[in-house]
């Protein structure tokens, strides 16, 4: 088998022990003669998988009991519309903090539902930093404020979340969920596609405060209502059973690795290896993000020329590195450093970067 060092931005690596466990039991779950994907979502066997995954997500993220956990479909992108459908009434406006392409898309979709405002933005600096915000400055008629915690394309991340004020705080955490602690006292809702840190594509995690849920629009079609999905414990329609199963295994694995605290420590260890190399390269590697806003999940950088970048990526591919191309909208290179990326793979990549630099400096 060819050795692959997977640094894809998403879908991303799944922990090796999770894949091994899935191989062992996913296609004959508990000797039932059925694969997880075959069994009825109303069966006792599947309910065991479903509620175990919820319980483990609650445990590793330290989610208070006054929050509901939902397993939905449609990716985080559907949440761009579901959030305003549920929480943006006609007489209020939603505030968006723009820190990259995904927050722009979230705002654009919300604008088709109701009134939106840009509360803060770092677009004029090519999204190189996270803007400083004081949520106390939000207008009284603000329905909610929306943040994107980590920006995969530009390589920035909120180092800390702002202190909650008078209106709900909703956060897209698709690319750093399960990699850091979440200050639930300052957040009312989190959503995330699973395919970066929480498993495989197909399931979307939504975690929201019960008191926020009580304010949701009650006139929506049931399939678009958070309250309906919460009342039915994410079993209103057929869930993505295989994806939920993998998410449960990932949460088990994180629990065994000392929880999200362990993941955060590991992420910093791996990211520091690359950032230190960038900083000590005398400009051969140039990071896109400003230092205080650097992402632990996505490291974006350029080389001295596009020709060198092309050569770097070609040689990297020949050596088994996958997913190092920067996003097509910004170019350059990107290292995605999600939970399941082994430390050893980052060390091998660092050695290749040093060797390439020495040959071309």
GROMACS .gro file of C-alpha atoms in nm:
model
  361
    1UNK     CA    1   0.000   0.000   0.000
    2UNK     CA    2   0.134   0.342  -0.097
    3UNK     CA    3   0.210   0.568   0.199
    4UNK     CA    4  -0.010   0.878   0.192
    5UNK     CA    5   0.029   1.186   0.411
    6UNK     CA    6  -0.322   1.333   0.403
    7UNK     CA    7  -0.341   1.709   0.460
    8UNK     CA    8  -0.670   1.763   0.277
    9UNK     CA    9  -0.885   2.055   0.390
   10UNK     CA   10  -1.192   1.833   0.387
   11UNK     CA   11  -1.307   1.566   0.379
   12UNK     CA   12  -1.010   1.494   0.598
   13UNK     CA   13  -0.835   1.204   0.769
   14UNK     CA   14  -1.029   0.989   1.013
   15UNK     CA   15  -0.828   0.851   1.309
   16UNK     CA   16  -0.670   0.516   1.224
   17UNK     CA   17  -0.814   0.344   1.535
   18UNK     CA   18  -1.162   0.460   1.430
   19UNK     CA   19  -1.121   0.310   1.085
   20UNK     CA   20  -0.995  -0.014   1.239
   21UNK     CA   21  -1.293  -0.033   1.476
   22UNK     CA   22  -1.534   0.042   1.192
   23UNK     CA   23  -1.376  -0.229   0.978
   24UNK     CA   24  -1.419  -0.473   1.264
   25UNK     CA   25  -1.784  -0.407   1.349
   26UNK     CA   26  -1.955  -0.168   1.105
   27UNK     CA   27  -2.058  -0.438   0.857
   28UNK     CA   28  -2.190  -0.681   1.119
   29UNK     CA   29  -2.282  -0.462   1.412
   30UNK     CA   30  -2.292  -0.657   1.739
   31UNK     CA   31  -2.321  -0.982   1.540
   32UNK     CA   32  -2.665  -0.875   1.420
   33UNK     CA   33  -2.597  -0.985   1.064
   34UNK     CA   34  -2.659  -0.627   0.951
   35UNK     CA   35  -2.432  -0.340   0.863
   36UNK     CA   36  -2.497  -0.012   1.042
   37UNK     CA   37  -2.621   0.135   0.713
   38UNK     CA   38  -2.877  -0.145   0.670
   39UNK     CA   39  -3.060  -0.142   1.001
   40UNK     CA   40  -3.379   0.052   1.068
   41UNK     CA   41  -3.323   0.390   1.228
   42UNK     CA   42  -3.618   0.303   1.454
   43UNK     CA   43  -3.449  -0.013   1.581
   44UNK     CA   44  -3.305  -0.059   1.929
   45UNK     CA   45  -2.967  -0.137   1.775
   46UNK     CA   46  -2.946   0.190   1.584
   47UNK     CA   47  -3.081   0.393   1.876
   48UNK     CA   48  -2.791   0.258   2.080
   49UNK     CA   49  -2.549   0.402   1.819
   50UNK     CA   50  -2.740   0.729   1.788
   51UNK     CA   51  -2.767   0.818   2.154
   52UNK     CA   52  -2.418   0.696   2.237
   53UNK     CA   53  -2.282   0.940   1.978
   54UNK     CA   54  -2.485   1.223   2.131
   55UNK     CA   55  -2.373   1.136   2.483
   56UNK     CA   56  -2.006   1.121   2.382
   57UNK     CA   57  -2.023   1.454   2.198
   58UNK     CA   58  -2.177   1.608   2.511
   59UNK     CA   59  -1.905   1.454   2.727
   60UNK     CA   60  -1.596   1.554   2.528
   61UNK     CA   61  -1.723   1.908   2.456
   62UNK     CA   62  -1.850   1.960   2.814
   63UNK     CA   63  -2.190   2.063   2.678
   64UNK     CA   64  -2.426   2.183   2.952
   65UNK     CA   65  -2.762   2.009   2.993
   66UNK     CA   66  -2.949   2.322   2.883
   67UNK     CA   67  -2.822   2.265   2.526
   68UNK     CA   68  -2.970   2.025   2.272
   69UNK     CA   69  -2.752   1.823   2.032
   70UNK     CA   70  -2.886   1.758   1.682
   71UNK     CA   71  -2.763   1.538   1.398
   72UNK     CA   72  -2.883   1.699   1.073
   73UNK     CA   73  -2.808   1.670   0.704
   74UNK     CA   74  -2.730   1.912   0.423
   75UNK     CA   75  -2.387   2.011   0.548
   76UNK     CA   76  -2.298   2.329   0.731
   77UNK     CA   77  -2.403   2.515   0.416
   78UNK     CA   78  -2.770   2.437   0.482
   79UNK     CA   79  -2.726   2.600   0.822
   80UNK     CA   80  -2.650   2.928   0.645
   81UNK     CA   81  -3.021   2.934   0.558
   82UNK     CA   82  -3.171   2.741   0.850
   83UNK     CA   83  -3.024   2.981   1.106
   84UNK     CA   84  -3.204   3.290   0.970
   85UNK     CA   85  -3.518   3.089   0.890
   86UNK     CA   86  -3.542   2.994   1.256
   87UNK     CA   87  -3.404   3.302   1.430
   88UNK     CA   88  -3.435   3.611   1.208
   89UNK     CA   89  -3.780   3.775   1.241
   90UNK     CA   90  -3.894   4.049   1.004
   91UNK     CA   91  -3.853   4.329   1.260
   92UNK     CA   92  -3.491   4.248   1.344
   93UNK     CA   93  -3.152   4.230   1.174
   94UNK     CA   94  -2.875   3.971   1.192
   95UNK     CA   95  -2.514   4.081   1.248
   96UNK     CA   96  -2.232   3.899   1.068
   97UNK     CA   97  -1.861   3.920   1.140
   98UNK     CA   98  -1.682   3.859   0.810
   99UNK     CA   99  -1.351   3.672   0.840
  100UNK     CA  100  -1.340   3.482   0.511
  101UNK     CA  101  -1.529   3.319   0.229
  102UNK     CA  102  -1.754   3.101   0.444
  103UNK     CA  103  -1.877   3.387   0.659
  104UNK     CA  104  -1.946   3.582   0.340
  105UNK     CA  105  -2.153   3.292   0.208
  106UNK     CA  106  -2.339   3.260   0.538
  107UNK     CA  107  -2.427   3.629   0.524
  108UNK     CA  108  -2.532   3.612   0.159
  109UNK     CA  109  -2.772   3.325   0.223
  110UNK     CA  110  -2.916   3.499   0.529
  111UNK     CA  111  -2.978   3.813   0.322
  112UNK     CA  112  -3.223   3.612   0.113
  113UNK     CA  113  -3.425   3.547   0.431
  114UNK     CA  114  -3.418   3.882   0.610
  115UNK     CA  115  -3.219   4.190   0.701
  116UNK     CA  116  -2.846   4.148   0.767
  117UNK     CA  117  -2.565   4.384   0.865
  118UNK     CA  118  -2.188   4.352   0.864
  119UNK     CA  119  -2.083   4.412   1.224
  120UNK     CA  120  -1.708   4.377   1.160
  121UNK     CA  121  -1.484   4.260   0.877
  122UNK     CA  122  -1.120   4.203   0.789
  123UNK     CA  123  -1.187   4.186   0.415
  124UNK     CA  124  -0.996   4.509   0.347
  125UNK     CA  125  -0.683   4.330   0.474
  126UNK     CA  126  -0.744   4.023   0.255
  127UNK     CA  127  -0.874   3.841   0.562
  128UNK     CA  128  -0.530   3.820   0.721
  129UNK     CA  129  -0.659   3.878   1.074
  130UNK     CA  130  -0.957   3.833   1.302
  131UNK     CA  131  -1.116   4.172   1.370
  132UNK     CA  132  -1.149   4.296   1.725
  133UNK     CA  133  -1.515   4.309   1.827
  134UNK     CA  134  -1.714   4.418   2.130
  135UNK     CA  135  -2.056   4.256   2.122
  136UNK     CA  136  -2.180   4.523   2.359
  137UNK     CA  137  -2.190   4.750   2.055
  138UNK     CA  138  -2.456   4.549   1.876
  139UNK     CA  139  -2.783   4.736   1.809
  140UNK     CA  140  -3.076   4.646   2.032
  141UNK     CA  141  -3.275   4.505   1.741
  142UNK     CA  142  -3.008   4.246   1.657
  143UNK     CA  143  -3.161   3.897   1.633
  144UNK     CA  144  -2.825   3.723   1.659
  145UNK     CA  145  -2.457   3.767   1.575
  146UNK     CA  146  -2.285   3.509   1.355
  147UNK     CA  147  -1.915   3.419   1.369
  148UNK     CA  148  -1.700   3.169   1.179
  149UNK     CA  149  -1.450   3.031   1.427
  150UNK     CA  150  -1.185   2.907   1.182
  151UNK     CA  151  -1.125   3.012   0.825
  152UNK     CA  152  -0.992   2.726   0.615
  153UNK     CA  153  -0.914   2.929   0.305
  154UNK     CA  154  -0.721   3.215   0.467
  155UNK     CA  155  -0.575   3.029   0.764
  156UNK     CA  156  -0.711   3.242   1.047
  157UNK     CA  157  -0.891   3.144   1.367
  158UNK     CA  158  -1.052   3.324   1.659
  159UNK     CA  159  -0.801   3.276   1.943
  160UNK     CA  160  -1.079   3.355   2.191
  161UNK     CA  161  -1.448   3.415   2.143
  162UNK     CA  162  -1.590   3.756   2.236
  163UNK     CA  163  -1.792   3.790   2.553
  164UNK     CA  164  -2.163   3.740   2.496
  165UNK     CA  165  -2.387   4.043   2.549
  166UNK     CA  166  -2.759   4.095   2.497
  167UNK     CA  167  -2.816   3.891   2.181
  168UNK     CA  168  -2.752   3.526   2.086
  169UNK     CA  169  -2.412   3.426   1.950
  170UNK     CA  170  -2.411   3.164   1.672
  171UNK     CA  171  -2.083   3.010   1.554
  172UNK     CA  172  -1.993   2.805   1.248
  173UNK     CA  173  -1.725   2.569   1.384
  174UNK     CA  174  -1.706   2.335   1.086
  175UNK     CA  175  -1.327   2.334   1.072
  176UNK     CA  176  -1.228   2.341   1.439
  177UNK     CA  177  -1.506   2.160   1.625
  178UNK     CA  178  -1.365   1.904   1.872
  179UNK     CA  179  -1.019   2.065   1.860
  180UNK     CA  180  -1.068   2.321   2.137
  181UNK     CA  181  -1.279   2.401   2.439
  182UNK     CA  182  -1.597   2.599   2.378
  183UNK     CA  183  -1.697   2.869   2.630
  184UNK     CA  184  -2.066   2.780   2.642
  185UNK     CA  185  -2.146   3.076   2.865
  186UNK     CA  186  -2.066   3.303   2.568
  187UNK     CA  187  -2.224   3.097   2.290
  188UNK     CA  188  -2.584   3.004   2.213
  189UNK     CA  189  -2.543   2.783   1.909
  190UNK     CA  190  -2.266   2.596   1.728
  191UNK     CA  191  -2.292   2.409   1.401
  192UNK     CA  192  -2.036   2.206   1.208
  193UNK     CA  193  -2.011   1.966   0.919
  194UNK     CA  194  -1.848   1.649   1.050
  195UNK     CA  195  -1.599   1.583   0.771
  196UNK     CA  196  -1.299   1.766   0.915
  197UNK     CA  197  -1.274   1.678   1.285
  198UNK     CA  198  -1.593   1.491   1.370
  199UNK     CA  199  -1.602   1.201   1.129
  200UNK     CA  200  -1.719   1.159   0.772
  201UNK     CA  201  -1.930   1.375   0.545
  202UNK     CA  202  -2.305   1.328   0.569
  203UNK     CA  203  -2.389   1.446   0.920
  204UNK     CA  204  -2.395   1.801   1.054
  205UNK     CA  205  -2.368   1.872   1.427
  206UNK     CA  206  -2.592   2.143   1.568
  207UNK     CA  207  -2.565   2.230   1.938
  208UNK     CA  208  -2.802   2.499   2.064
  209UNK     CA  209  -2.928   2.648   2.385
  210UNK     CA  210  -3.279   2.538   2.478
  211UNK     CA  211  -3.381   2.896   2.559
  212UNK     CA  212  -3.281   3.000   2.206
  213UNK     CA  213  -3.482   2.713   2.064
  214UNK     CA  214  -3.791   2.843   2.241
  215UNK     CA  215  -3.765   3.164   2.033
  216UNK     CA  216  -3.745   2.983   1.699
  217UNK     CA  217  -3.992   3.049   1.420
  218UNK     CA  218  -4.287   2.812   1.475
  219UNK     CA  219  -4.427   2.855   1.121
  220UNK     CA  220  -4.154   2.668   0.934
  221UNK     CA  221  -4.194   2.338   0.751
  222UNK     CA  222  -4.097   2.067   1.004
  223UNK     CA  223  -3.789   1.957   0.809
  224UNK     CA  224  -3.641   2.309   0.845
  225UNK     CA  225  -3.735   2.356   1.211
  226UNK     CA  226  -3.470   2.307   1.478
  227UNK     CA  227  -3.748   2.260   1.731
  228UNK     CA  228  -3.897   1.974   1.532
  229UNK     CA  229  -3.561   1.798   1.505
  230UNK     CA  230  -3.494   1.853   1.877
  231UNK     CA  231  -3.838   1.723   1.977
  232UNK     CA  232  -3.778   1.410   1.769
  233UNK     CA  233  -3.417   1.370   1.896
  234UNK     CA  234  -3.285   1.394   1.537
  235UNK     CA  235  -3.503   1.101   1.431
  236UNK     CA  236  -3.774   1.302   1.254
  237UNK     CA  237  -3.652   1.155   0.927
  238UNK     CA  238  -3.390   0.891   0.847
  239UNK     CA  239  -3.054   1.015   0.979
  240UNK     CA  240  -2.725   0.941   0.800
  241UNK     CA  241  -2.676   0.631   1.011
  242UNK     CA  242  -2.326   0.540   0.897
  243UNK     CA  243  -2.198   0.894   0.946
  244UNK     CA  244  -2.352   0.917   1.295
  245UNK     CA  245  -2.183   0.587   1.385
  246UNK     CA  246  -1.843   0.718   1.274
  247UNK     CA  247  -1.896   1.041   1.469
  248UNK     CA  248  -1.961   0.834   1.780
  249UNK     CA  249  -1.637   0.642   1.727
  250UNK     CA  250  -1.444   0.967   1.672
  251UNK     CA  251  -1.585   1.105   1.999
  252UNK     CA  252  -1.479   0.782   2.174
  253UNK     CA  253  -1.127   0.823   2.033
  254UNK     CA  254  -1.107   1.187   2.143
  255UNK     CA  255  -1.222   1.085   2.491
  256UNK     CA  256  -0.936   0.834   2.503
  257UNK     CA  257  -0.688   1.106   2.395
  258UNK     CA  258  -0.769   1.326   2.700
  259UNK     CA  259  -1.063   1.499   2.535
  260UNK     CA  260  -1.063   1.828   2.349
  261UNK     CA  261  -0.796   1.953   2.587
  262UNK     CA  262  -0.568   1.682   2.450
  263UNK     CA  263  -0.668   1.769   2.095
  264UNK     CA  264  -0.590   2.138   2.153
  265UNK     CA  265  -0.245   2.057   2.293
  266UNK     CA  266  -0.173   1.825   2.001
  267UNK     CA  267  -0.291   2.081   1.746
  268UNK     CA  268  -0.060   2.345   1.890
  269UNK     CA  269   0.236   2.106   1.893
  270UNK     CA  270   0.186   2.021   1.526
  271UNK     CA  271   0.110   2.375   1.411
  272UNK     CA  272   0.410   2.519   1.598
  273UNK     CA  273   0.640   2.287   1.402
  274UNK     CA  274   0.533   2.446   1.075
  275UNK     CA  275   0.489   2.803   1.195
  276UNK     CA  276   0.836   2.802   1.353
  277UNK     CA  277   0.981   2.682   1.023
  278UNK     CA  278   0.797   2.958   0.833
  279UNK     CA  279   0.918   3.223   1.077
  280UNK     CA  280   1.278   3.101   1.057
  281UNK     CA  281   1.289   3.062   0.678
  282UNK     CA  282   1.406   3.421   0.608
  283UNK     CA  283   1.106   3.481   0.386
  284UNK     CA  284   1.132   3.166   0.175
  285UNK     CA  285   0.797   3.063   0.324
  286UNK     CA  286   0.559   3.350   0.394
  287UNK     CA  287   0.245   3.297   0.601
  288UNK     CA  288  -0.080   3.460   0.495
  289UNK     CA  289  -0.232   3.512   0.840
  290UNK     CA  290  -0.109   3.766   1.092
  291UNK     CA  291   0.058   3.596   1.388
  292UNK     CA  292  -0.211   3.666   1.653
  293UNK     CA  293  -0.480   3.525   1.421
  294UNK     CA  294  -0.300   3.214   1.298
  295UNK     CA  295  -0.511   2.901   1.272
  296UNK     CA  296  -0.415   2.581   1.449
  297UNK     CA  297  -0.615   2.391   1.186
  298UNK     CA  298  -0.516   2.543   0.849
  299UNK     CA  299  -0.169   2.683   0.780
  300UNK     CA  300  -0.157   2.894   0.464
  301UNK     CA  301   0.166   3.017   0.304
  302UNK     CA  302   0.335   3.124  -0.017
  303UNK     CA  303   0.677   3.059  -0.169
  304UNK     CA  304   0.894   3.321  -0.346
  305UNK     CA  305   0.731   3.255  -0.686
  306UNK     CA  306   0.441   3.070  -0.843
  307UNK     CA  307   0.689   2.853  -1.033
  308UNK     CA  308   0.850   2.743  -0.707
  309UNK     CA  309   0.506   2.676  -0.558
  310UNK     CA  310   0.421   2.457  -0.854
  311UNK     CA  311   0.750   2.267  -0.816
  312UNK     CA  312   0.698   2.234  -0.440
  313UNK     CA  313   0.351   2.085  -0.490
  314UNK     CA  314   0.468   1.850  -0.764
  315UNK     CA  315   0.757   1.717  -0.556
  316UNK     CA  316   0.534   1.689  -0.250
  317UNK     CA  317   0.281   1.484  -0.446
  318UNK     CA  318   0.558   1.252  -0.566
  319UNK     CA  319   0.652   1.188  -0.203
  320UNK     CA  320   0.296   1.100  -0.101
  321UNK     CA  321   0.172   1.432   0.037
  322UNK     CA  322  -0.194   1.496  -0.046
  323UNK     CA  323  -0.397   1.815  -0.020
  324UNK     CA  324  -0.123   2.081   0.004
  325UNK     CA  325  -0.264   2.305  -0.268
  326UNK     CA  326  -0.401   2.636  -0.145
  327UNK     CA  327  -0.765   2.708  -0.218
  328UNK     CA  328  -0.818   2.808  -0.581
  329UNK     CA  329  -0.942   3.154  -0.476
  330UNK     CA  330  -0.614   3.251  -0.305
  331UNK     CA  331  -0.349   3.015  -0.442
  332UNK     CA  332  -0.031   2.922  -0.260
  333UNK     CA  333  -0.011   2.626  -0.025
  334UNK     CA  334  -0.212   2.502   0.270
  335UNK     CA  335  -0.148   2.245   0.539
  336UNK     CA  336  -0.465   2.125   0.709
  337UNK     CA  337  -0.379   2.011   1.058
  338UNK     CA  338  -0.694   1.839   1.180
  339UNK     CA  339  -0.719   1.611   1.482
  340UNK     CA  340  -0.652   1.287   1.296
  341UNK     CA  341  -0.331   1.408   1.126
  342UNK     CA  342  -0.048   1.223   1.307
  343UNK     CA  343   0.244   1.416   1.457
  344UNK     CA  344   0.477   1.191   1.260
  345UNK     CA  345   0.326   1.307   0.930
  346UNK     CA  346   0.378   1.671   1.024
  347UNK     CA  347   0.742   1.598   1.111
  348UNK     CA  348   0.795   1.430   0.773
  349UNK     CA  349   0.636   1.726   0.597
  350UNK     CA  350   0.853   1.971   0.791
  351UNK     CA  351   1.166   1.780   0.689
  352UNK     CA  352   1.058   1.792   0.325
  353UNK     CA  353   0.995   2.169   0.350
  354UNK     CA  354   1.341   2.225   0.499
  355UNK     CA  355   1.508   2.012   0.232
  356UNK     CA  356   1.318   2.190  -0.047
  357UNK     CA  357   1.408   2.530   0.095
  358UNK     CA  358   1.776   2.439   0.119
  359UNK     CA  359   1.783   2.335  -0.244
  360UNK     CA  360   1.608   2.648  -0.374
  361UNK     CA  361   1.723   2.930  -0.147
   0.00000   0.00000   0.00000
